[in-house]
CSV table of C-alpha atoms and ligand atoms in Angstrom, one decimal:
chain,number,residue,atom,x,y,z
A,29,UNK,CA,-65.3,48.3,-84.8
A,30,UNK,CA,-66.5,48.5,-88.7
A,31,UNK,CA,-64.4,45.5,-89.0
A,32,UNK,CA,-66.7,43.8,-86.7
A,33,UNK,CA,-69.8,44.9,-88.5
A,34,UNK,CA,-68.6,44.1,-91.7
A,35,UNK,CA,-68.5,40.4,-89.9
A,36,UNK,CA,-71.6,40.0,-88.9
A,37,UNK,CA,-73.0,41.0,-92.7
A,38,UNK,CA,-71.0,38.8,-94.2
A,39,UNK,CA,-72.1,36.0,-91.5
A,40,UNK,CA,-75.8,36.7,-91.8
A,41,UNK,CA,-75.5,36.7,-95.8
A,42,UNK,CA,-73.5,33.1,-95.7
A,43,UNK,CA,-75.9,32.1,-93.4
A,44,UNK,CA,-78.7,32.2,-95.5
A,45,UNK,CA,-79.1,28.8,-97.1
A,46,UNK,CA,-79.7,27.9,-93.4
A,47,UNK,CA,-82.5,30.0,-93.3
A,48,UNK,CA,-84.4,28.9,-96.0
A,49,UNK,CA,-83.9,25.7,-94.7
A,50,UNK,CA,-85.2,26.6,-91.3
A,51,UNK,CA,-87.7,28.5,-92.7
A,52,UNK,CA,-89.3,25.8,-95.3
A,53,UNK,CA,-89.7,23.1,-92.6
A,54,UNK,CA,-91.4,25.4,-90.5
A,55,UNK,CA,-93.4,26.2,-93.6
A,56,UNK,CA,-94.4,22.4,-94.1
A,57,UNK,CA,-95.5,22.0,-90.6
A,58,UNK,CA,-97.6,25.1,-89.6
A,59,UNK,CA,-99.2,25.3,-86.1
A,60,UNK,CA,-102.1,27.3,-85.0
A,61,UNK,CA,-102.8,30.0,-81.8
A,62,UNK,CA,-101.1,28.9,-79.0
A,63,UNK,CA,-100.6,25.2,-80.1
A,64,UNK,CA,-97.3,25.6,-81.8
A,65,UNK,CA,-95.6,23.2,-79.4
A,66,UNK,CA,-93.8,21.7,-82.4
A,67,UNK,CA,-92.7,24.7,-83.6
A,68,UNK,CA,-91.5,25.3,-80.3
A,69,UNK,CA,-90.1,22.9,-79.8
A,70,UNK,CA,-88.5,22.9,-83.3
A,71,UNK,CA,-87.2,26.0,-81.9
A,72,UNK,CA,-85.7,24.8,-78.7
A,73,UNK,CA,-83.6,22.0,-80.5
A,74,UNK,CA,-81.9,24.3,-82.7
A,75,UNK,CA,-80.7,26.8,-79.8
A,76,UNK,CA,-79.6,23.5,-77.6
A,77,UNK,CA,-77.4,23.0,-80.9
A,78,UNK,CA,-76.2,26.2,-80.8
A,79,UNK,CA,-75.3,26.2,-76.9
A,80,UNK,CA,-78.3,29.1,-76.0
A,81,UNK,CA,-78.7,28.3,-72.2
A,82,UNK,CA,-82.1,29.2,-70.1
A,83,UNK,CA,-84.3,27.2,-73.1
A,84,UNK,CA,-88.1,27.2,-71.2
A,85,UNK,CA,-91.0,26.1,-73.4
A,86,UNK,CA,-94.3,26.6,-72.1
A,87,UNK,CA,-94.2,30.1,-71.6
A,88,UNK,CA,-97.6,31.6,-72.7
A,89,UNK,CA,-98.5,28.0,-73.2
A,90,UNK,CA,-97.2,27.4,-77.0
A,91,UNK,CA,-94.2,30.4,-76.2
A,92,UNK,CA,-90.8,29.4,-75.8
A,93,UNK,CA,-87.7,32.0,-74.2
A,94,UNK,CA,-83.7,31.1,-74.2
A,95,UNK,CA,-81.2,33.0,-73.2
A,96,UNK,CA,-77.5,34.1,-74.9
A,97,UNK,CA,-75.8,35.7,-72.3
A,98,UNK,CA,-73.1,38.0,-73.0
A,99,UNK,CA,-69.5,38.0,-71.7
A,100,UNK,CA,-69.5,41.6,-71.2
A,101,UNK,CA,-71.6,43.5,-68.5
A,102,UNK,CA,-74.8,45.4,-69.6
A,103,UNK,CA,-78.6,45.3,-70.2
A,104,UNK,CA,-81.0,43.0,-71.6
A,105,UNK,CA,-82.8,43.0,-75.3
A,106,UNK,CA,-85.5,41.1,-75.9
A,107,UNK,CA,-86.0,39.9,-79.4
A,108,UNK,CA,-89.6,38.6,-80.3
A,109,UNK,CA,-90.4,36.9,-83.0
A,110,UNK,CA,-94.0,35.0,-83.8
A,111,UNK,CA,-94.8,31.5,-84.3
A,112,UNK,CA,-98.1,31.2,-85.2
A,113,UNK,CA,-100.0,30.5,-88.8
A,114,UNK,CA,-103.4,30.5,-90.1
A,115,UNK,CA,-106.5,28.0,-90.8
A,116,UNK,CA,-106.5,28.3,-94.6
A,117,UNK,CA,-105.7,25.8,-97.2
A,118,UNK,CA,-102.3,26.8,-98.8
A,119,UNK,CA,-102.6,27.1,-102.6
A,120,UNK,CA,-98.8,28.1,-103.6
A,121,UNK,CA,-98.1,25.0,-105.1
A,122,UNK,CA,-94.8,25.4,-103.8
A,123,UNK,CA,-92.5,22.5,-103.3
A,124,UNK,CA,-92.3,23.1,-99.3
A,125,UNK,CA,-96.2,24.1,-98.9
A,126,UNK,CA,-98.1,22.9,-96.0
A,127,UNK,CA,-98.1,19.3,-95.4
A,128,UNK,CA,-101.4,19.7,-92.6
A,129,UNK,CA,-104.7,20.3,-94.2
A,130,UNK,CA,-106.4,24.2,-93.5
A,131,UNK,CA,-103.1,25.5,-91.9
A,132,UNK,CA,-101.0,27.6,-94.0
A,133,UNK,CA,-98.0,30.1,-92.9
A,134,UNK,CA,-100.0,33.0,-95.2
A,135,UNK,CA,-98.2,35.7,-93.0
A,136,UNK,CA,-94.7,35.3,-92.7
A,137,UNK,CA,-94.4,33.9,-89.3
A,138,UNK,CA,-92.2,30.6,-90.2
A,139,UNK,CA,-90.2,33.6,-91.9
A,140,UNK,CA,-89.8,35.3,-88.6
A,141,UNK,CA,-89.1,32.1,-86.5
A,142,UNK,CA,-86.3,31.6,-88.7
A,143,UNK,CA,-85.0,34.8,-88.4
A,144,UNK,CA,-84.8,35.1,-85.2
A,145,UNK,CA,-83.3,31.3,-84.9
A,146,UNK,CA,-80.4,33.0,-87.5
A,147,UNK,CA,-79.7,35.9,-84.8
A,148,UNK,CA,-79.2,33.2,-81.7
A,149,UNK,CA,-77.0,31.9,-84.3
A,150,UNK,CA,-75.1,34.5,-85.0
A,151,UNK,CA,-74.9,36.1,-81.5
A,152,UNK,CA,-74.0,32.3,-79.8
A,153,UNK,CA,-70.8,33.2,-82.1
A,154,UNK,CA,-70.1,36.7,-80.9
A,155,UNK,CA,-70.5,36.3,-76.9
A,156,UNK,CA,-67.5,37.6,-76.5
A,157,UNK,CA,-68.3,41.0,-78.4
A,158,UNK,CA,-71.7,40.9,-76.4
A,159,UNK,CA,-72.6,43.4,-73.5
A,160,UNK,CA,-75.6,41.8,-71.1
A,161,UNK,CA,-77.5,39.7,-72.7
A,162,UNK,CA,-80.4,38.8,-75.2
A,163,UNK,CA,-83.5,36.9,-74.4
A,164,UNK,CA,-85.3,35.4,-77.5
A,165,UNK,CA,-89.1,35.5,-77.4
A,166,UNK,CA,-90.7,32.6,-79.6
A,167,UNK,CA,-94.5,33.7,-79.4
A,168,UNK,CA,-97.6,32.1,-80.0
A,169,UNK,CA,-101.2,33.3,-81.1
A,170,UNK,CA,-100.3,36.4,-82.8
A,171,UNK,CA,-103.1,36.0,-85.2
A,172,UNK,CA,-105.8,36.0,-82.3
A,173,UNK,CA,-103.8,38.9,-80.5
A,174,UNK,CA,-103.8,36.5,-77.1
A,175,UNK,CA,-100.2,35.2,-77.4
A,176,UNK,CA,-98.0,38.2,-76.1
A,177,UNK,CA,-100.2,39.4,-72.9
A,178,UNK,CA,-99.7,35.2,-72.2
A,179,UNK,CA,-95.6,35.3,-72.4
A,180,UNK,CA,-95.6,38.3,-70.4
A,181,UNK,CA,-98.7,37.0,-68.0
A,182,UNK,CA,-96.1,33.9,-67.6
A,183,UNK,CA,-92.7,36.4,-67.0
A,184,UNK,CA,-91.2,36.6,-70.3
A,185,UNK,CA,-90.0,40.2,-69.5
A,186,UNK,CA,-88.6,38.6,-66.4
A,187,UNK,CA,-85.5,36.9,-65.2
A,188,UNK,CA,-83.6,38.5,-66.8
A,189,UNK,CA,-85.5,41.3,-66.7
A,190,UNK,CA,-86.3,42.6,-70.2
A,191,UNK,CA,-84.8,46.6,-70.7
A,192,UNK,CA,-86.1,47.1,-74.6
A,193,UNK,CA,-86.7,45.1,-77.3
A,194,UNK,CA,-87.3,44.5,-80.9
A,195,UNK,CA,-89.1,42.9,-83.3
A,196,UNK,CA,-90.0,42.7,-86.9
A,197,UNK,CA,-92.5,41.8,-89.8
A,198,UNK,CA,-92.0,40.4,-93.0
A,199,UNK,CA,-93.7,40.7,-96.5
A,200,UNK,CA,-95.9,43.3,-98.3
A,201,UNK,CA,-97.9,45.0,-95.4
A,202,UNK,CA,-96.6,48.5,-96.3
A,203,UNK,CA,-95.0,50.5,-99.1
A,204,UNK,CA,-91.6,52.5,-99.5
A,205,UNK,CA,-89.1,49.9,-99.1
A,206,UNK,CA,-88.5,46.6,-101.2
A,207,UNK,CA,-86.9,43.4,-100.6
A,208,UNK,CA,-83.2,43.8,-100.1
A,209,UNK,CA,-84.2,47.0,-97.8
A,210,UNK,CA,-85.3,48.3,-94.2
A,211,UNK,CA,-88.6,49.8,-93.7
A,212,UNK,CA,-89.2,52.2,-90.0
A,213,UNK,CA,-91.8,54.6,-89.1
A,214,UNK,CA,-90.1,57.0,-86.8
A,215,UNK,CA,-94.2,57.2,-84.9
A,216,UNK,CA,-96.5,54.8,-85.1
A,217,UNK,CA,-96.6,51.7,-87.3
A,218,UNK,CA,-99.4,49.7,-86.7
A,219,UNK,CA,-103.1,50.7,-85.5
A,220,UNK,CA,-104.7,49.9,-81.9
A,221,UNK,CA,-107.6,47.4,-83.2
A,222,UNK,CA,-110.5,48.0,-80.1
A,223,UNK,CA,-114.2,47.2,-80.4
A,224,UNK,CA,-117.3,48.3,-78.8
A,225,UNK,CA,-121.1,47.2,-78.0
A,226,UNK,CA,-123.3,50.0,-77.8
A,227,UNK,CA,-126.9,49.4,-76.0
A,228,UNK,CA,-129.7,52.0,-76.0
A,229,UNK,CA,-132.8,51.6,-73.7
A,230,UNK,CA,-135.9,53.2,-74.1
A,231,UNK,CA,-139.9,52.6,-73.2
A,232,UNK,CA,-141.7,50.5,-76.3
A,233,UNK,CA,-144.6,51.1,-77.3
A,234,UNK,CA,-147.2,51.4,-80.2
A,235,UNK,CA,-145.8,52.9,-83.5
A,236,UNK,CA,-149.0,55.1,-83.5
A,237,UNK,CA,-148.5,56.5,-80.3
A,238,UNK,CA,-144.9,57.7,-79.8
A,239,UNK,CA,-145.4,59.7,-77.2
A,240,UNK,CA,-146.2,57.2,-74.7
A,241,UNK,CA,-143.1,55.4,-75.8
A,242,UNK,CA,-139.2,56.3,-75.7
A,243,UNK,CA,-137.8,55.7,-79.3
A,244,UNK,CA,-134.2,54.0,-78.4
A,245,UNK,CA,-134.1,53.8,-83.0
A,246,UNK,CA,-134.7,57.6,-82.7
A,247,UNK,CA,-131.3,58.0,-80.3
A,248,UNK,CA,-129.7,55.6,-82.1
A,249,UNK,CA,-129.7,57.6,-84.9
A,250,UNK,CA,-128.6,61.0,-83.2
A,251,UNK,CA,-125.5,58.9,-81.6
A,252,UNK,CA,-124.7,57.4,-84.7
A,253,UNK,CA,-124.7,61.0,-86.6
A,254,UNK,CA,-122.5,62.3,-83.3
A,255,UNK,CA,-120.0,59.8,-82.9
A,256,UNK,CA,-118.9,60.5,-86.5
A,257,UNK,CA,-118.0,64.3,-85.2
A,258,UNK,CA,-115.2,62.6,-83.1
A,259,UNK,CA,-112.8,61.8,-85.9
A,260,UNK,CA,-113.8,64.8,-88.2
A,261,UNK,CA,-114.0,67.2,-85.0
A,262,UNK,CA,-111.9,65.9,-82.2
A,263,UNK,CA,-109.0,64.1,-83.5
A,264,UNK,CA,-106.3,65.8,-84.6
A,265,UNK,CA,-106.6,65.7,-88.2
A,266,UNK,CA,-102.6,64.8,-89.4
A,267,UNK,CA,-103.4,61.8,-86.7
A,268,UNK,CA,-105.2,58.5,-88.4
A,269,UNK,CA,-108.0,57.0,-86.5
A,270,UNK,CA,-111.2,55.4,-87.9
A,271,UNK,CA,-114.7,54.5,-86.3
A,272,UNK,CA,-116.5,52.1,-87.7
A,273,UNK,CA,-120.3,51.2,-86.4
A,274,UNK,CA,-120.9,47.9,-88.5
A,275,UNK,CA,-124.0,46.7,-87.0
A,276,UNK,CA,-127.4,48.6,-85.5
A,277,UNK,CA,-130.1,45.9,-84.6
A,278,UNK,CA,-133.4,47.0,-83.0
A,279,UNK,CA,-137.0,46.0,-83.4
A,280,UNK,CA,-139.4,43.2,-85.2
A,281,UNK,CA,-142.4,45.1,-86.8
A,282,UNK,CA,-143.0,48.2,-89.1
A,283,UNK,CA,-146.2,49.1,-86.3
A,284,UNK,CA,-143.9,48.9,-82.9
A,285,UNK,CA,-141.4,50.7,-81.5
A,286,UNK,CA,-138.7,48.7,-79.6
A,287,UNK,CA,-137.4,48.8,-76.3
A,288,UNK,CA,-133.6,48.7,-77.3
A,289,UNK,CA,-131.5,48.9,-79.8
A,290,UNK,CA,-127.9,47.9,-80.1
A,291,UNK,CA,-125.0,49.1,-82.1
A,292,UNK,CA,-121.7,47.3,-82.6
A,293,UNK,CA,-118.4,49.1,-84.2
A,294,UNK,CA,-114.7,48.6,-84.6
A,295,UNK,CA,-112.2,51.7,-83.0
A,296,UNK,CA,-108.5,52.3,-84.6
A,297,UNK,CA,-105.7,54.6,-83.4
A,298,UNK,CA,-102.2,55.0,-83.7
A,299,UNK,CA,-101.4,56.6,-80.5
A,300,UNK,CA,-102.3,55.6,-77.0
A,301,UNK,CA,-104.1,59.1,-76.5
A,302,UNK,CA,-106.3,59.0,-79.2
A,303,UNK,CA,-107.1,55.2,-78.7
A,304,UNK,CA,-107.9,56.9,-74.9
A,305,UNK,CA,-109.9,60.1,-76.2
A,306,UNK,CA,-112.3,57.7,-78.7
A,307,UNK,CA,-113.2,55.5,-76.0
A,308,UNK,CA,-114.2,58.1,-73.7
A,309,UNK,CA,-116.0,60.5,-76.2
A,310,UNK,CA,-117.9,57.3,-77.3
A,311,UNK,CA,-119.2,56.7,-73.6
A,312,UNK,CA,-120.1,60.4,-73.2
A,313,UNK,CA,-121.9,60.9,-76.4
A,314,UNK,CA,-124.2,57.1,-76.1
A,315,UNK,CA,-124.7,58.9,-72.5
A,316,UNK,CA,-125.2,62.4,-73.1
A,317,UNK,CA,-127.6,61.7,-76.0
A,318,UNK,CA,-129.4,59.4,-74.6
A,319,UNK,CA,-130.3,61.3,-71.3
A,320,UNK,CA,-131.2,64.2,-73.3
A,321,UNK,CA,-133.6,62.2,-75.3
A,322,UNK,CA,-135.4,60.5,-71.9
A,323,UNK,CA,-133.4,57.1,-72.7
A,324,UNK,CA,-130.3,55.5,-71.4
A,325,UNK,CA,-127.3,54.2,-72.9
A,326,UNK,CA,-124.5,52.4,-72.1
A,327,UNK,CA,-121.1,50.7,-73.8
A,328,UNK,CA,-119.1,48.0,-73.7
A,329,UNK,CA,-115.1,48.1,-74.8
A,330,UNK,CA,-113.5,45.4,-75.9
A,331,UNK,CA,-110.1,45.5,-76.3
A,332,UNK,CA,-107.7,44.2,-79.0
A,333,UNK,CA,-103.8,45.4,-79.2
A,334,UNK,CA,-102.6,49.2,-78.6
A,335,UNK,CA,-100.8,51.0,-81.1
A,336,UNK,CA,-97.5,49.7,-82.5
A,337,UNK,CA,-95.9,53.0,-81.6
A,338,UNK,CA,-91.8,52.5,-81.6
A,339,UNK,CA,-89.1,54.3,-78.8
A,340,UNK,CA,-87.5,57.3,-80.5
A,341,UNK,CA,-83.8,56.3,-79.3
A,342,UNK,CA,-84.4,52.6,-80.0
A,343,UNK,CA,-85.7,53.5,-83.5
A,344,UNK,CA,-82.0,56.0,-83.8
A,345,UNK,CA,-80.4,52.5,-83.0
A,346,UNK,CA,-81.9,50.6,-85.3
A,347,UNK,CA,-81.4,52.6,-88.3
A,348,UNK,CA,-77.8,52.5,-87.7
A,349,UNK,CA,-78.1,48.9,-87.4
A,350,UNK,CA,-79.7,48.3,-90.0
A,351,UNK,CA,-77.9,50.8,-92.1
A,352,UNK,CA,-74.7,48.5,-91.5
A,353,UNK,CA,-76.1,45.5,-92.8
A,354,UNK,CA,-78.1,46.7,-96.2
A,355,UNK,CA,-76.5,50.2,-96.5
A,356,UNK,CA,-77.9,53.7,-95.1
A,357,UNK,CA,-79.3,54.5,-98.6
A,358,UNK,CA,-81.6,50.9,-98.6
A,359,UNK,CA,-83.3,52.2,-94.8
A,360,UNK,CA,-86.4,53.9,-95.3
A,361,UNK,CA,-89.4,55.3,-94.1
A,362,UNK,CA,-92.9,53.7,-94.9
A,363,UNK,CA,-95.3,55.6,-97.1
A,364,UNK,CA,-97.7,55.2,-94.0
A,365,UNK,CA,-99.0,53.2,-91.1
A,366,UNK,CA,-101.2,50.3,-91.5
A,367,UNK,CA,-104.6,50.5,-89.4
A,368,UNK,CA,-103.9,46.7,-89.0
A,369,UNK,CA,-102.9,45.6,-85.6
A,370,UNK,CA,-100.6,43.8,-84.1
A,371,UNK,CA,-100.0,41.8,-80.9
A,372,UNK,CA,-96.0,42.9,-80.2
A,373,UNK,CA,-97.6,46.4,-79.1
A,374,UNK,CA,-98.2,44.7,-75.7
A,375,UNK,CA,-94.6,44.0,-75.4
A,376,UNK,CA,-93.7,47.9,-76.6
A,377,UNK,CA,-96.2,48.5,-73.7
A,378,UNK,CA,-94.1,47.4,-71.3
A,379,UNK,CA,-90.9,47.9,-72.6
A,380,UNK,CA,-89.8,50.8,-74.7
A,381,UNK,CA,-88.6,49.2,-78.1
A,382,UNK,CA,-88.8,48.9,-82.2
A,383,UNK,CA,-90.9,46.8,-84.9
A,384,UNK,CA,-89.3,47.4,-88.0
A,385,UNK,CA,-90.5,46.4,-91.6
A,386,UNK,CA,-88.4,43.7,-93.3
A,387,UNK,CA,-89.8,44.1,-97.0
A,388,UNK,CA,-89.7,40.6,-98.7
A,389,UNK,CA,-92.2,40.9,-102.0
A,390,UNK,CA,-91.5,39.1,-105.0
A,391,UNK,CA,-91.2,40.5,-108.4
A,392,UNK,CA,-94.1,42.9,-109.4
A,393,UNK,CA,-97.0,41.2,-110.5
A,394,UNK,CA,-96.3,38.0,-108.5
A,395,UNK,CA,-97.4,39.2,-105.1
A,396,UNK,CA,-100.1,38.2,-103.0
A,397,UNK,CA,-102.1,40.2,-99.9
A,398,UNK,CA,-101.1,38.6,-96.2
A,399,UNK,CA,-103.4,35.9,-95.0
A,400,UNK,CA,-104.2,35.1,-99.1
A,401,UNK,CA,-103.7,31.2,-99.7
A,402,UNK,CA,-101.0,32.1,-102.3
A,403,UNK,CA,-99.1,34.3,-100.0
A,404,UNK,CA,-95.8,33.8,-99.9
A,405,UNK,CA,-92.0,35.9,-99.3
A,406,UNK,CA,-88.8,36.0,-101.1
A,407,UNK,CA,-86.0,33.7,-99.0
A,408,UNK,CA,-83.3,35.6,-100.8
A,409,UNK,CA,-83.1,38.4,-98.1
A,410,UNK,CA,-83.6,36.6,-94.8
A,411,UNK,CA,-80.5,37.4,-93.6
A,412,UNK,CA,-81.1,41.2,-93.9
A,413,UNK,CA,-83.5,40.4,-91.2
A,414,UNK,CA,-81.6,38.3,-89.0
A,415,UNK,CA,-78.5,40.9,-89.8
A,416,UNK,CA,-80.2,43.6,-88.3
A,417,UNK,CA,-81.0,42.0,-85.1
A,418,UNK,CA,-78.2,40.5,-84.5
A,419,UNK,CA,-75.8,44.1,-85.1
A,420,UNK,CA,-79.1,45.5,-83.2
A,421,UNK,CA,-78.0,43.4,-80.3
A,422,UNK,CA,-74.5,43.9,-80.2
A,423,UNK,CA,-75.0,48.0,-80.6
A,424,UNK,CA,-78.1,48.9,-78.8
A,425,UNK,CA,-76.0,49.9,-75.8
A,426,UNK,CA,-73.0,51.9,-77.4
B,526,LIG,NI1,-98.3,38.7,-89.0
């Protein structure tokens, strides 16, 4: 047994060179939302190479799933990774920046591809150790949250059927663990990202004589002052969530009063109940306010990614994993969750699973936010990544 491990640490470091080598062509040639056939297709040559059966592309239009089947019985783990970069104009200056004008990889994606790529690698080696079988998941759109509901709209949980998965992002998004490390958050990691239209409707009138009128900037203002009791009142308060109204539009002259006026805001939760709880106190409030001030209200969700909220056992499983591959002592804990979200929460929907932090800054002083044209990871610890997933996969089940 810890001979085995020590294998597949020792394979996933001498594999590295590969990485970077996978990883900087995908880099040159960056593909947007859910037209990353190249990439995909990138993708689907490397695991023919490697002898990964069950290669379909298409899935979720620009997705891509493969299959390494195992030689002993058991379940199945998915393994996601995303595909997708971002319209900006790459200013890294780097030998291997983006050869395609306004798309740049500026959030570790190419990183991830490449990863995962590194586990089929790894695991097409190690059949014979492995129980069931893994399904890879190479997902587009990510950026414009649309890609994972498409793979799983198009099966990508199915046949085989999915029974938990795992997943990972590179660079700086959090704090508490540096390159060469693990980063988990035993709850949740990311935020749900929802947002809402709220519409007021009252009687206009003449600004002289309000009371032959129904002023809907009047109850506008008592539902904007109420809504902001939800989070200091209702949520609990060691639980994160933020409401945001960013726009209120109403009316055309300092002498009338308007029929309507419209709000607009932005919701974020880390757990499913709270993400819940907002969304209904927000519709009771814009009602409840409204009637009581002779108008009407009504509000529009719409809705972005859940929580990133990880399975307690799978999280247990992946701390062990990854504690074989960088040592227990380099697996930590982030400071705190990111109210950024995330699209692999609608596989963790669906499937109970992990999303682990794979910490890949550069030195201090030479790092730049996600999505920034100068953003960019350190390739020296790629194989921690594709390490973990790969010892992941042959463990989950013990
Ligand atoms: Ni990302």
């Amino acid at each position: 047994m810890d001979m085995e491990r020590t294998n597949i640490r020792d394979e996933a470091r001498a594999l590295n060179a590969q990485l970077v080598e996978w990883r900087r062509h995908l880099h040159r040639h960056p593909e947007l939302g859910f037209d990353t056939q190249n990439t995909a297709a990138f993708a689907a040559e490397q695991l023919a190479a490697m002898g990964v059966s069950e290669i379909k592309t298409g899935v979720g239009r620009g997705g891509l799933t493969a299959v390494i089947q195992g030689e002993k019985p058991g379940g199945v783990l998915g393994l996601r990774a995303d595909m997708d970069a971002l319209p900006i104009q790459e200013e890294t200056g780097l030998p291997f920046a983006s050869t395609e004008e306004g798309r740049m990889h500026a959030c570790g994606h190419d990183a991830h591809t490449a990863m995962l790529l590194g586990t089929a690698r790894l695991l097409s080696q190690h059949r014979a150790e492995l129980k069931g079988a893994v399904k890879l998941i190479f997902q587009p759109a990510e950026e414009i949250g649309a890609g994972a509901v498409a793979m799983i709209r198009d099966g990508a949980l199915e046949n085989p059927k999915v029974d938990a998965i795992a997943g990972l992002h590179t660079g700086n998004f959090w704090t508490g663990a540096s390159a060469g490390e693990i980063g988990y958050s035993s709850g949740a990691l990311m935020a749900s990202a929802d947002s809402f239209t709220l519409s007021i409707t009252g009687t206009g009138g003449h600004g002289a004589q309000p009371d032959r009128a129904v002023d809907p900037i009047a109850v506008a203002c008592q539902i904007y002052s109420t809504l902001q009791t939800i989070v200091s009142r209702e949520v609990p308060p060691a639980q994160a969530a933020v409401i945001t109204v960013g726009t209120i539009q109403a009316g055309s002259a300092a002498n009338i009063i308007p029929p309507t006026c419209t709000m607009q805001g932005t919701i974020r939760a880390l757990s499913p109940e709270t993400r819940t709880n907002i969304q209904n106190r927000i519709r009771d409030i814009a009602k409840g306010v409204a009637e009581a001030m002779r108008a009407s209200a009504s509000v529009k969700f719409s809705y972005g990614p859940p929580p990133v909220v990880c399975d307690p056992g799978m999280t247990a499983k992946l701390l062990r994993a990854a504690g074989t591959i960088v040592g227990p002592e380099h697996v930590r804990p982030v400071d705190a969750p990111t109210m950024v979200g995330e699209d692999m929460a609608f596989f963790l929907e669906k499937v109970p699973g992990v999303f682990f932090w794979h910490p890949s800054a550069l030195k201090e002083g030479e790092n730049y936010p996600h999505h920034h044209p100068k953003f960019t990871i350190s390739e020296e610890v790629l194989w921690t990544g594709a390490g973990t997933m790969t010892e992941l996969a042959l463990t989950w089940q013990e």
